[in-house]
mmCIF file of C-alpha atoms in Angstrom:
data_model
loop_
_atom_site.group_PDB
_atom_site.id
_atom_site.type_symbol
_atom_site.label_atom_id
_atom_site.label_comp_id
_atom_site.label_asym_id
_atom_site.label_seq_id
_atom_site.Cartn_x
_atom_site.Cartn_y
_atom_site.Cartn_z
ATOM 1 C CA ARG M 1 236.284 88.931 177.163
ATOM 2 C CA GLN M 2 239.287 88.933 174.895
ATOM 3 C CA ALA M 3 242.465 86.715 176.707
ATOM 4 C CA LEU M 4 245.701 89.251 176.326
ATOM 5 C CA CYS M 5 249.343 87.723 177.509
ATOM 6 C CA SER M 6 252.963 89.246 177.557
ATOM 7 C CA GLY M 7 255.990 87.916 179.420
ATOM 8 C CA THR M 8 254.494 87.427 182.764
ATOM 9 C CA THR M 9 251.492 89.113 182.611
ATOM 10 C CA TYR M 10 248.081 87.645 181.619
ATOM 11 C CA ALA M 11 245.269 89.667 181.281
ATOM 12 C CA VAL M 12 241.773 89.796 180.127
ATOM 13 C CA TRP M 13 238.762 92.601 178.840
ATOM 14 C CA GLU M 14 235.847 92.256 180.779
ATOM 15 C CA GLY M 15 233.212 94.645 179.659
ATOM 16 C CA ASN M 16 235.235 98.149 179.905
ATOM 17 C CA GLU M 17 237.589 96.927 181.661
ATOM 18 C CA LEU M 18 241.311 95.511 181.516
ATOM 19 C CA ILE M 19 241.962 93.279 184.684
ATOM 20 C CA VAL M 20 245.993 92.880 184.437
ATOM 21 C CA ASN M 21 246.226 88.796 186.225
ATOM 22 C CA PRO M 22 249.512 88.040 187.662
ATOM 23 C CA ARG M 23 250.072 84.496 188.333
ATOM 24 C CA ILE M 24 252.316 82.172 190.686
ATOM 25 C CA LEU M 25 253.483 78.537 189.913
ATOM 26 C CA LEU M 26 253.506 75.674 193.157
ATOM 27 C CA VAL M 27 255.636 73.052 191.447
ATOM 28 C CA GLU M 28 255.658 70.797 194.537
ATOM 29 C CA ASP M 29 255.367 66.972 194.272
ATOM 30 C CA ASN M 30 253.536 66.091 197.406
ATOM 31 C CA VAL M 31 249.471 66.372 195.876
ATOM 32 C CA GLU M 32 248.510 67.360 199.719
ATOM 33 C CA LEU M 33 250.887 70.274 200.583
ATOM 34 C CA ARG M 34 250.884 71.444 197.158
ATOM 35 C CA GLN M 35 246.784 72.240 198.203
ATOM 36 C CA THR M 36 247.613 73.136 201.323
ATOM 37 C CA MET M 37 249.745 75.573 200.608
ATOM 38 C CA ARG M 38 247.483 77.045 197.601
ATOM 39 C CA ALA M 39 244.671 77.180 200.211
ATOM 40 C CA TRP M 40 246.893 78.969 202.622
ATOM 41 C CA LEU M 41 248.889 81.517 199.974
ATOM 42 C CA ALA M 42 245.665 83.017 197.537
ATOM 43 C CA PRO M 43 244.230 84.358 200.186
ATOM 44 C CA LEU M 44 246.969 86.646 201.141
ATOM 45 C CA PHE M 45 247.319 87.231 197.205
ATOM 46 C CA PRO M 46 244.196 87.814 195.792
ATOM 47 C CA GLU M 47 245.244 89.412 192.729
ATOM 48 C CA TRP M 48 247.332 86.470 191.757
ATOM 49 C CA THR M 49 246.882 83.480 189.931
ATOM 50 C CA PHE M 50 247.432 80.523 190.985
ATOM 51 C CA GLU M 51 248.401 77.440 189.310
ATOM 52 C CA GLU M 52 250.099 74.085 190.177
ATOM 53 C CA THR M 53 251.961 71.246 188.844
ATOM 54 C CA ASN M 54 253.410 68.173 190.094
ATOM 55 C CA CYS M 55 257.146 67.831 188.111
ATOM 56 C CA ALA M 56 259.887 70.083 187.064
ATOM 57 C CA GLU M 57 259.608 69.432 183.515
ATOM 58 C CA ALA M 58 256.189 70.309 183.408
ATOM 59 C CA ALA M 59 256.953 73.661 185.453
ATOM 60 C CA VAL M 60 259.640 74.721 182.424
ATOM 61 C CA GLY M 61 257.523 73.897 180.005
ATOM 62 C CA ILE M 62 254.685 75.784 181.653
ATOM 63 C CA VAL M 63 257.234 78.968 181.878
ATOM 64 C CA ALA M 64 258.367 78.213 178.691
ATOM 65 C CA LEU M 65 254.414 78.554 176.902
ATOM 66 C CA ARG M 66 253.046 81.139 179.543
ATOM 67 C CA PRO M 67 255.799 82.747 181.883
ATOM 68 C CA PRO M 68 254.350 82.845 185.610
ATOM 69 C CA GLY M 69 255.806 86.212 187.202
ATOM 70 C CA ILE M 70 256.780 83.937 190.294
ATOM 71 C CA VAL M 71 257.455 79.521 190.784
ATOM 72 C CA LEU M 72 257.502 78.356 193.527
ATOM 73 C CA MET M 73 260.086 75.123 193.369
ATOM 74 C CA ASP M 74 260.200 72.543 195.093
ATOM 75 C CA PHE M 75 264.234 70.637 195.596
ATOM 76 C CA LYS M 76 263.264 67.352 195.392
ATOM 77 C CA LEU M 77 261.191 66.452 193.028
ATOM 78 C CA PRO M 78 261.084 63.150 190.477
ATOM 79 C CA GLY M 79 262.966 63.435 187.711
ATOM 80 C CA LEU M 80 264.607 66.654 187.142
ATOM 81 C CA ASN M 81 265.579 68.200 190.559
ATOM 82 C CA GLY M 82 264.212 71.885 191.511
ATOM 83 C CA ILE M 83 267.773 73.182 191.005
ATOM 84 C CA GLU M 84 268.213 72.279 187.326
ATOM 85 C CA ALA M 85 264.302 73.307 186.461
ATOM 86 C CA THR M 86 265.166 76.558 187.874
ATOM 87 C CA ARG M 87 268.709 76.955 185.742
ATOM 88 C CA GLN M 88 266.242 76.134 182.996
ATOM 89 C CA ILE M 89 263.671 78.647 183.974
ATOM 90 C CA LYS M 90 266.159 81.466 184.402
ATOM 91 C CA ALA M 91 267.619 80.579 180.847
ATOM 92 C CA SER M 92 264.310 80.365 179.445
ATOM 93 C CA ALA M 93 262.828 83.670 180.978
ATOM 94 C CA PRO M 94 265.227 85.454 183.343
ATOM 95 C CA GLN M 95 262.072 87.798 184.273
ATOM 96 C CA VAL M 96 260.844 85.051 186.380
ATOM 97 C CA GLN M 97 261.224 84.880 190.082
ATOM 98 C CA VAL M 98 262.326 81.380 191.378
ATOM 99 C CA ILE M 99 261.562 80.503 195.010
ATOM 100 C CA VAL M 100 263.168 77.503 196.252
ATOM 101 C CA VAL M 101 261.077 75.663 198.934
ATOM 102 C CA THR M 102 262.641 72.428 200.079
ATOM 103 C CA VAL M 103 262.890 70.331 203.895
ATOM 104 C CA TYR M 104 266.830 70.661 203.096
ATOM 105 C CA ASP M 105 268.092 73.491 205.368
ATOM 106 C CA GLU M 106 271.664 72.961 203.901
ATOM 107 C CA ALA M 107 273.879 75.742 203.252
ATOM 108 C CA ASP M 108 275.041 74.428 200.158
ATOM 109 C CA TYR M 109 271.422 73.464 198.845
ATOM 110 C CA GLU M 110 271.095 77.359 199.316
ATOM 111 C CA ALA M 111 274.777 77.920 197.484
ATOM 112 C CA ASP M 112 273.384 75.885 194.020
ATOM 113 C CA ALA M 113 269.825 77.561 194.306
ATOM 114 C CA GLN M 114 271.537 81.097 194.056
ATOM 115 C CA ALA M 115 273.640 79.941 191.940
ATOM 116 C CA ALA M 116 271.134 78.739 189.548
ATOM 117 C CA GLY M 117 268.990 82.341 189.756
ATOM 118 C CA ALA M 118 266.766 81.488 192.566
ATOM 119 C CA ALA M 119 265.750 84.770 193.832
ATOM 120 C CA GLY M 120 265.064 82.476 197.348
ATOM 121 C CA TYR M 121 265.336 79.877 199.056
ATOM 122 C CA VAL M 122 262.751 79.051 202.019
ATOM 123 C CA CYS M 123 263.388 75.840 204.121
ATOM 124 C CA LYS M 124 259.671 74.356 204.809
ATOM 125 C CA ARG M 125 260.145 74.177 208.504
ATOM 126 C CA ARG M 126 259.957 78.354 208.117
ATOM 127 C CA MET M 127 258.072 78.557 205.441
ATOM 128 C CA HIS M 128 255.374 79.856 207.586
ATOM 129 C CA ALA M 129 257.341 82.356 208.486
ATOM 130 C CA GLU M 130 259.445 82.839 205.960
ATOM 131 C CA LEU M 131 257.566 82.426 202.616
ATOM 132 C CA VAL M 132 255.297 85.215 202.600
ATOM 133 C CA PRO M 133 257.387 87.889 203.975
ATOM 134 C CA LEU M 134 259.613 86.877 200.428
ATOM 135 C CA LEU M 135 256.815 86.716 198.288
ATOM 136 C CA ARG M 136 255.190 90.373 199.306
ATOM 137 C CA LYS M 137 258.423 91.801 198.414
ATOM 138 C CA LEU M 138 258.721 89.808 194.988
ATOM 139 C CA VAL M 139 254.403 90.721 194.400
ATOM 140 C CA ASN M 140 255.462 94.598 195.358
ATOM 141 C CA GLU M 141 258.632 94.770 193.400
ATOM 142 C CA ALA M 142 256.218 93.823 190.618
ATOM 143 C CA ALA M 143 253.213 96.224 191.119
ATOM 144 C CA ALA M 144 255.956 99.127 191.582
ATOM 145 C CA GLY M 145 256.726 97.991 187.762
ATOM 146 C CA LYS M 146 254.574 99.019 185.040
ATOM 147 C CA SER M 147 251.198 99.630 184.896
ATOM 148 C CA PRO M 148 248.898 97.895 182.384
ATOM 149 C CA ARG M 149 249.432 100.296 179.339
ATOM 150 C CA GLU M 150 253.246 100.051 179.921
ATOM 151 C CA LEU M 151 253.357 96.118 179.859
ATOM 152 C CA GLU M 152 253.241 96.190 176.493
ATOM 153 C CA LEU M 153 250.306 93.824 176.416
ATOM 154 C CA PRO M 154 248.901 93.264 172.348
ATOM 155 C CA GLY M 155 245.335 94.690 172.252
ATOM 156 C CA THR M 156 245.611 96.892 175.268
ATOM 157 C CA GLU M 157 243.334 98.711 172.964
ATOM 158 C CA ARG M 158 239.437 98.482 174.060
ATOM 159 C CA PRO M 159 238.714 95.345 172.190
ATOM 160 C CA ASN M 160 235.896 96.120 169.142
ATOM 161 C CA LYS M 161 232.462 94.506 169.845
#
């Protein structure tokens, strides 16, 4: 098994097959809500790997090291808030799509999220109705992108045994 990483895509060789595995990072300080979101979304997006963190600083670090395709970012977090984290993520990895998921249903906060580069803003009260369609849109846009061979992954040629 050989792992490959480029941009927002992670892939592994399993035998003769290259398995491309895009990732979604959940950033939520409430551990129960984070685990519930993962349990709810993972079966709906089985081709995506879900990763988690409880703080914005860790999310910024994760994105800098290995950018996911999508980040689901809470607004109010201890330390760095979700808007500033979104701004930093988009500055370091503009290809990453960030969706701010928050309890705050306020136009000013939504405008701040958009100004920071967020692809979407979803109020947690409406999360079940709005988050999945927005995620499907972003996932479909990613899928309509390049094939594994076009992803410029290093080592996409079959590894030597």
